[in-house]
Amino acid sequence: MSLHALPDLPAVDRDTFRNAMAQLGAAVNVITTDGPAGVAGFTASAVCSVTDSPPTLLVCLNRSASAWPAFRDNRALCVNTLSADQHALSTLFGGKTAMADRFAAAQWQTLASGAPLLEAALISFDCEITQRVSVGTHDILFCTVLAVAQGEARQGLAWFDRGYHTFSRQDAR
Ligand SMILES: NC(=O)c1ccc[n+]([C@@H]2O[C@H](COP(=O)([O-])OP(=O)(O)OC[C@H]3O[C@@H](n4cnc5c(N)ncnc54)[C@H](O)[C@@H]3O)[C@@H](O)[C@H]2O)c1
Ligand SMILES: Cc1cc2c(cc1C)N(C[C@H](O)[C@H](O)[C@H](O)COP(=O)(O)O)c1[nH]c(=O)[nH]c(=O)c1N2
């Protein structure tokens, strides 16, 4: 098969793409920022490891999100991976709630970057945003990890088939 045939293939439509992506389970994270543009946060499943040297992850953020201007203008970002019992926080940060109400629902601290770090998260990655790339409706934020904070929870939260699921560490089974 020749690569020249690819441009003639029909594109996958939005619903087909979303229905397929719904089967790609992912951890649930509350992404936060603080800095000159103020404090903000949103729920994200589109988070992944990029390279370990330098330690880098990426976060995909829809530019229509209310949090987007803060992530455009600030350099600090924290990925707070939720534990199994934190799905209410995911819903709060998942939209249509005032920023102050989102942050009032949990306890926070800061590490090197100054972005809010969620106490009791499964794991947190304190980061500096080092690169931004726009693709379609989203910005991909490439982040250097400055510090990691390990939580004590034994069970994580996953988003799969449009609903929440839990998974356990090996030593919690
Ligand atoms: N990457 C994202 O931006 C993303 C991911 C998950 C959920 N969401 C938001 O949560 C809502 C509910 O999601 P759902 O999983 O219950 O059902 P859904 O049918 O809206 O989405 C199914 C899957 O498609 C992907 N997706 C959804 N909206 C997207 C977008 N705008 N850009 C890129 N990928 C997208 C995600 O993997 C999602 O889990 C979505 O409509 C969206 O607003 C966004
Ligand atoms: C489980 C789950 C997972 C995701 C989301 C939601 C939920 C519930 N949302 C949507 C995002 O959290 C939401 O659009 C923002 O909070 C913006 O909403 P407001 O504009 O503030 O109302 C989301 N948005 C985004 O830009 N990237 C992502 O990876 C995800 N993932």
CSV table of C-alpha atoms and ligand atoms in Angstrom, one decimal:
chain,number,residue,atom,x,y,z
A,1,MET,CA,0.0,0.0,0.0
A,2,SER,CA,1.3,3.4,-1.0
A,3,LEU,CA,1.3,6.5,1.3
A,4,HIS,CA,0.0,8.4,-1.7
A,5,ALA,CA,-3.4,6.8,-1.2
A,6,LEU,CA,-3.8,8.5,2.3
A,7,PRO,CA,-5.2,11.9,1.1
A,8,ASP,CA,-8.1,10.2,-0.6
A,9,LEU,CA,-9.3,8.4,2.5
A,10,PRO,CA,-12.5,9.8,4.0
A,11,ALA,CA,-11.9,11.7,7.3
A,12,VAL,CA,-13.2,10.2,10.5
A,13,ASP,CA,-16.1,12.4,11.7
A,14,ARG,CA,-16.3,14.0,15.1
A,15,ASP,CA,-18.8,11.5,16.7
A,16,THR,CA,-16.8,8.5,15.4
A,17,PHE,CA,-13.6,10.0,16.8
A,18,ARG,CA,-15.2,10.7,20.2
A,19,ASN,CA,-16.9,7.3,20.4
A,20,ALA,CA,-13.5,5.7,19.7
A,21,MET,CA,-11.6,8.0,22.2
A,22,ALA,CA,-14.2,7.1,24.9
A,23,GLN,CA,-12.7,3.6,24.9
A,24,LEU,CA,-9.2,5.0,25.6
A,25,GLY,CA,-9.2,5.0,29.4
A,26,ALA,CA,-7.1,7.7,31.1
A,27,ALA,CA,-6.3,9.0,34.6
A,28,VAL,CA,-8.2,12.0,35.8
A,29,ASN,CA,-6.2,15.1,36.7
A,30,VAL,CA,-6.9,18.6,38.0
A,31,ILE,CA,-4.6,21.0,36.3
A,32,THR,CA,-3.8,24.2,38.1
A,33,THR,CA,-1.9,27.4,37.5
A,34,ASP,CA,-1.0,30.6,39.3
A,35,GLY,CA,1.0,33.7,38.4
A,36,PRO,CA,0.5,37.1,36.9
A,37,ALA,CA,-2.7,36.0,35.2
A,38,GLY,CA,-4.2,34.7,38.4
A,39,VAL,CA,-5.2,31.3,39.7
A,40,ALA,CA,-7.2,28.8,37.6
A,41,GLY,CA,-7.8,25.1,37.1
A,42,PHE,CA,-9.6,22.5,35.0
A,43,THR,CA,-10.1,18.8,34.8
A,44,ALA,CA,-8.0,17.0,32.1
A,45,SER,CA,-7.7,13.4,30.9
A,46,ALA,CA,-5.5,14.4,28.0
A,47,VAL,CA,-2.2,14.2,29.9
A,48,CYS,CA,0.8,12.1,29.0
A,49,SER,CA,4.5,11.5,29.4
A,50,VAL,CA,6.7,13.0,26.7
A,51,THR,CA,10.4,12.3,27.6
A,52,ASP,CA,12.2,11.6,30.9
A,53,SER,CA,15.3,13.7,29.9
A,54,PRO,CA,14.4,16.4,30.6
A,55,PRO,CA,11.4,15.2,32.6
A,56,THR,CA,8.5,16.4,30.4
A,57,LEU,CA,4.8,15.8,30.2
A,58,LEU,CA,2.1,17.4,28.1
A,59,VAL,CA,-1.4,18.6,28.8
A,60,CYS,CA,-4.1,19.4,26.2
A,61,LEU,CA,-6.3,22.4,26.9
A,62,ASN,CA,-9.3,23.6,24.9
A,63,ARG,CA,-8.9,27.3,24.1
A,64,SER,CA,-12.6,27.8,24.8
A,65,ALA,CA,-12.1,26.9,28.5
A,66,SER,CA,-12.5,29.6,31.1
A,67,ALA,CA,-9.1,28.7,32.5
A,68,TRP,CA,-7.3,29.1,29.1
A,69,PRO,CA,-6.2,32.8,29.5
A,70,ALA,CA,-4.5,32.0,32.8
A,71,PHE,CA,-2.6,29.0,31.2
A,72,ARG,CA,-1.7,31.2,28.2
A,73,ASP,CA,-0.1,33.9,30.4
A,74,ASN,CA,1.3,32.0,33.5
A,75,ARG,CA,4.4,29.8,33.5
A,76,ALA,CA,3.5,27.6,36.6
A,77,LEU,CA,1.4,24.5,36.2
A,78,CYS,CA,0.6,21.6,38.5
A,79,VAL,CA,-0.8,18.2,37.4
A,80,ASN,CA,-2.8,16.8,40.3
A,81,THR,CA,-3.7,13.2,39.5
A,82,LEU,CA,-6.9,12.3,41.4
A,83,SER,CA,-7.4,9.4,43.8
A,84,ALA,CA,-10.5,7.2,43.6
A,85,ASP,CA,-12.5,9.2,46.2
A,86,GLN,CA,-11.9,12.6,44.4
A,87,HIS,CA,-14.4,12.3,41.6
A,88,ALA,CA,-16.5,15.2,43.0
A,89,LEU,CA,-13.4,17.5,42.5
A,90,SER,CA,-13.2,16.3,38.9
A,91,THR,CA,-16.8,17.3,38.3
A,92,LEU,CA,-16.2,20.7,39.9
A,93,PHE,CA,-13.1,21.5,37.8
A,94,GLY,CA,-14.9,20.0,34.8
A,95,GLY,CA,-16.7,23.2,34.0
A,96,LYS,CA,-19.4,25.7,34.7
A,97,THR,CA,-18.3,26.4,38.2
A,98,ALA,CA,-16.7,29.7,39.4
A,99,MET,CA,-12.9,29.3,40.0
A,100,ALA,CA,-13.2,30.4,43.6
A,101,ASP,CA,-15.8,27.7,44.3
A,102,ARG,CA,-13.6,25.0,42.6
A,103,PHE,CA,-10.6,25.9,44.8
A,104,ALA,CA,-12.7,26.3,48.0
A,105,ALA,CA,-13.6,22.6,47.8
A,106,ALA,CA,-10.1,21.3,48.7
A,107,GLN,CA,-6.9,21.9,50.5
A,108,TRP,CA,-3.9,23.2,48.6
A,109,GLN,CA,-0.2,24.0,49.1
A,110,THR,CA,2.6,25.1,46.8
A,111,LEU,CA,6.0,23.8,45.8
A,112,ALA,CA,8.7,25.3,43.5
A,113,SER,CA,6.4,26.6,40.7
A,114,GLY,CA,3.8,28.3,42.9
A,115,ALA,CA,0.9,26.5,41.2
A,116,PRO,CA,-1.7,25.0,43.6
A,117,LEU,CA,-0.9,21.5,44.6
A,118,LEU,CA,-3.8,19.4,45.8
A,119,GLU,CA,-3.4,17.8,49.2
A,120,ALA,CA,-4.5,14.1,49.1
A,121,ALA,CA,-3.9,13.8,45.3
A,122,LEU,CA,-2.7,10.4,44.2
A,123,ILE,CA,0.4,12.1,42.8
A,124,SER,CA,1.2,15.7,41.8
A,125,PHE,CA,3.7,17.0,39.2
A,126,ASP,CA,4.8,20.5,39.9
A,127,CYS,CA,5.8,22.0,36.5
A,128,GLU,CA,7.0,24.9,34.4
A,129,ILE,CA,5.3,25.4,31.0
A,130,THR,CA,8.1,25.4,28.5
A,131,GLN,CA,6.3,25.2,25.1
A,132,ARG,CA,2.8,25.7,23.7
A,133,VAL,CA,1.6,24.3,20.4
A,134,SER,CA,-1.9,25.0,19.0
A,135,VAL,CA,-3.6,22.1,17.2
A,136,GLY,CA,-7.2,22.6,16.1
A,137,THR,CA,-9.3,23.7,19.1
A,138,HIS,CA,-6.6,22.8,21.7
A,139,ASP,CA,-3.3,24.1,23.0
A,140,ILE,CA,-0.7,21.4,23.9
A,141,LEU,CA,1.2,22.6,26.9
A,142,PHE,CA,4.7,21.0,27.2
A,143,CYS,CA,5.8,21.1,30.8
A,144,THR,CA,9.1,20.5,32.6
A,145,VAL,CA,8.6,18.7,35.9
A,146,LEU,CA,10.3,20.5,38.7
A,147,ALA,CA,9.1,18.3,41.6
A,148,VAL,CA,6.9,15.4,42.4
A,149,ALA,CA,4.7,15.0,45.5
A,150,GLN,CA,3.6,11.5,46.3
A,151,GLY,CA,0.2,11.1,48.0
A,152,GLU,CA,-0.9,8.4,50.4
A,153,ALA,CA,-4.0,7.2,48.5
A,154,ARG,CA,-3.8,3.6,47.2
A,155,GLN,CA,-6.5,3.8,44.5
A,156,GLY,CA,-6.6,6.0,41.4
A,157,LEU,CA,-9.4,7.4,39.3
A,158,ALA,CA,-9.9,6.7,35.6
A,159,TRP,CA,-12.2,8.1,32.9
A,160,PHE,CA,-13.4,5.3,30.6
A,161,ASP,CA,-16.6,4.9,28.5
A,162,ARG,CA,-17.8,8.3,29.7
A,163,GLY,CA,-17.8,7.4,33.4
A,164,TYR,CA,-15.5,7.1,36.4
A,165,HIS,CA,-13.7,3.9,37.4
A,166,THR,CA,-11.2,3.1,40.1
A,167,PHE,CA,-7.9,1.2,39.9
A,168,SER,CA,-5.6,0.0,42.6
A,169,ARG,CA,-1.9,0.0,43.2
A,170,GLN,CA,-0.3,-3.5,43.1
A,171,ASP,CA,0.3,-3.4,46.9
A,172,ALA,CA,-3.3,-2.4,47.6
A,173,ARG,CA,-4.9,-5.5,46.2
B,1,LIG,N1,-9.4,16.2,25.5
B,1,LIG,C1,-10.5,16.9,25.9
B,1,LIG,O1,-10.6,18.1,25.6
B,1,LIG,C2,-11.6,16.2,26.7
B,1,LIG,C3,-11.4,14.9,27.2
B,1,LIG,C4,-12.4,14.3,27.9
B,1,LIG,C5,-13.6,15.1,28.2
B,1,LIG,N2,-13.7,16.3,27.7
B,1,LIG,C6,-14.9,17.1,28.0
B,1,LIG,O2,-15.8,16.4,28.7
B,1,LIG,C7,-17.0,16.2,27.9
B,1,LIG,C8,-17.6,14.8,28.2
B,1,LIG,O3,-16.7,13.8,27.7
B,1,LIG,P1,-17.1,12.3,27.5
B,1,LIG,O4,-15.9,11.5,27.5
B,1,LIG,O5,-18.2,12.0,28.6
B,1,LIG,O6,-17.9,12.2,26.2
B,1,LIG,P2,-17.6,12.8,24.7
B,1,LIG,O7,-18.4,11.9,23.8
B,1,LIG,O8,-17.8,14.2,24.6
B,1,LIG,O9,-16.0,12.5,24.5
B,1,LIG,C9,-15.5,11.2,24.3
B,1,LIG,C10,-14.0,11.3,24.3
B,1,LIG,O10,-13.6,12.1,23.2
B,1,LIG,C11,-12.5,12.9,23.5
B,1,LIG,N3,-13.0,14.3,23.5
B,1,LIG,C12,-14.1,14.8,23.9
B,1,LIG,N4,-14.2,16.1,23.6
B,1,LIG,C13,-13.0,16.4,23.0
B,1,LIG,C14,-12.5,17.6,22.4
B,1,LIG,N5,-13.2,18.7,22.4
B,1,LIG,N6,-11.3,17.5,21.9
B,1,LIG,C15,-10.6,16.4,21.8
B,1,LIG,N7,-11.0,15.2,22.3
B,1,LIG,C16,-12.2,15.3,22.9
B,1,LIG,C17,-12.1,12.5,24.9
B,1,LIG,O11,-11.2,11.5,24.9
B,1,LIG,C18,-13.4,12.0,25.5
B,1,LIG,O12,-13.2,11.1,26.6
B,1,LIG,C19,-16.6,16.4,26.5
B,1,LIG,O13,-17.7,16.8,25.7
B,1,LIG,C20,-15.6,17.5,26.7
B,1,LIG,O14,-16.3,18.7,26.9
B,1,LIG,C21,-12.7,16.9,26.9
B,2,LIG,C1,-13.3,13.7,33.0
B,2,LIG,C2,-13.0,14.9,32.2
B,2,LIG,C3,-11.9,15.0,31.4
B,2,LIG,C4,-11.7,16.2,30.7
B,2,LIG,C5,-12.6,17.3,30.8
B,2,LIG,C6,-13.7,17.2,31.6
B,2,LIG,C7,-13.9,16.0,32.3
B,2,LIG,C8,-15.1,16.0,33.2
B,2,LIG,N1,-12.3,18.4,30.1
B,2,LIG,C9,-13.2,19.6,30.1
B,2,LIG,C10,-12.7,20.7,31.0
B,2,LIG,O1,-12.4,20.2,32.3
B,2,LIG,C11,-13.7,21.8,31.0
B,2,LIG,O2,-14.1,22.1,29.7
B,2,LIG,C12,-13.1,23.0,31.7
B,2,LIG,O3,-13.2,22.9,33.0
B,2,LIG,C13,-13.7,24.2,31.1
B,2,LIG,O4,-14.9,24.5,31.6
B,2,LIG,P1,-15.3,26.0,31.9
B,2,LIG,O5,-15.0,26.8,30.6
B,2,LIG,O6,-14.4,26.5,33.0
B,2,LIG,O7,-16.8,26.0,32.3
B,2,LIG,C14,-11.1,18.6,29.4
B,2,LIG,N2,-10.8,19.7,28.7
B,2,LIG,C15,-9.6,19.9,28.1
B,2,LIG,O8,-9.3,20.9,27.6
B,2,LIG,N3,-8.7,18.8,28.1
B,2,LIG,C16,-8.9,17.6,28.7
B,2,LIG,O9,-8.1,16.8,28.7
B,2,LIG,C17,-10.2,17.5,29.4
B,2,LIG,N4,-10.5,16.3,30.0
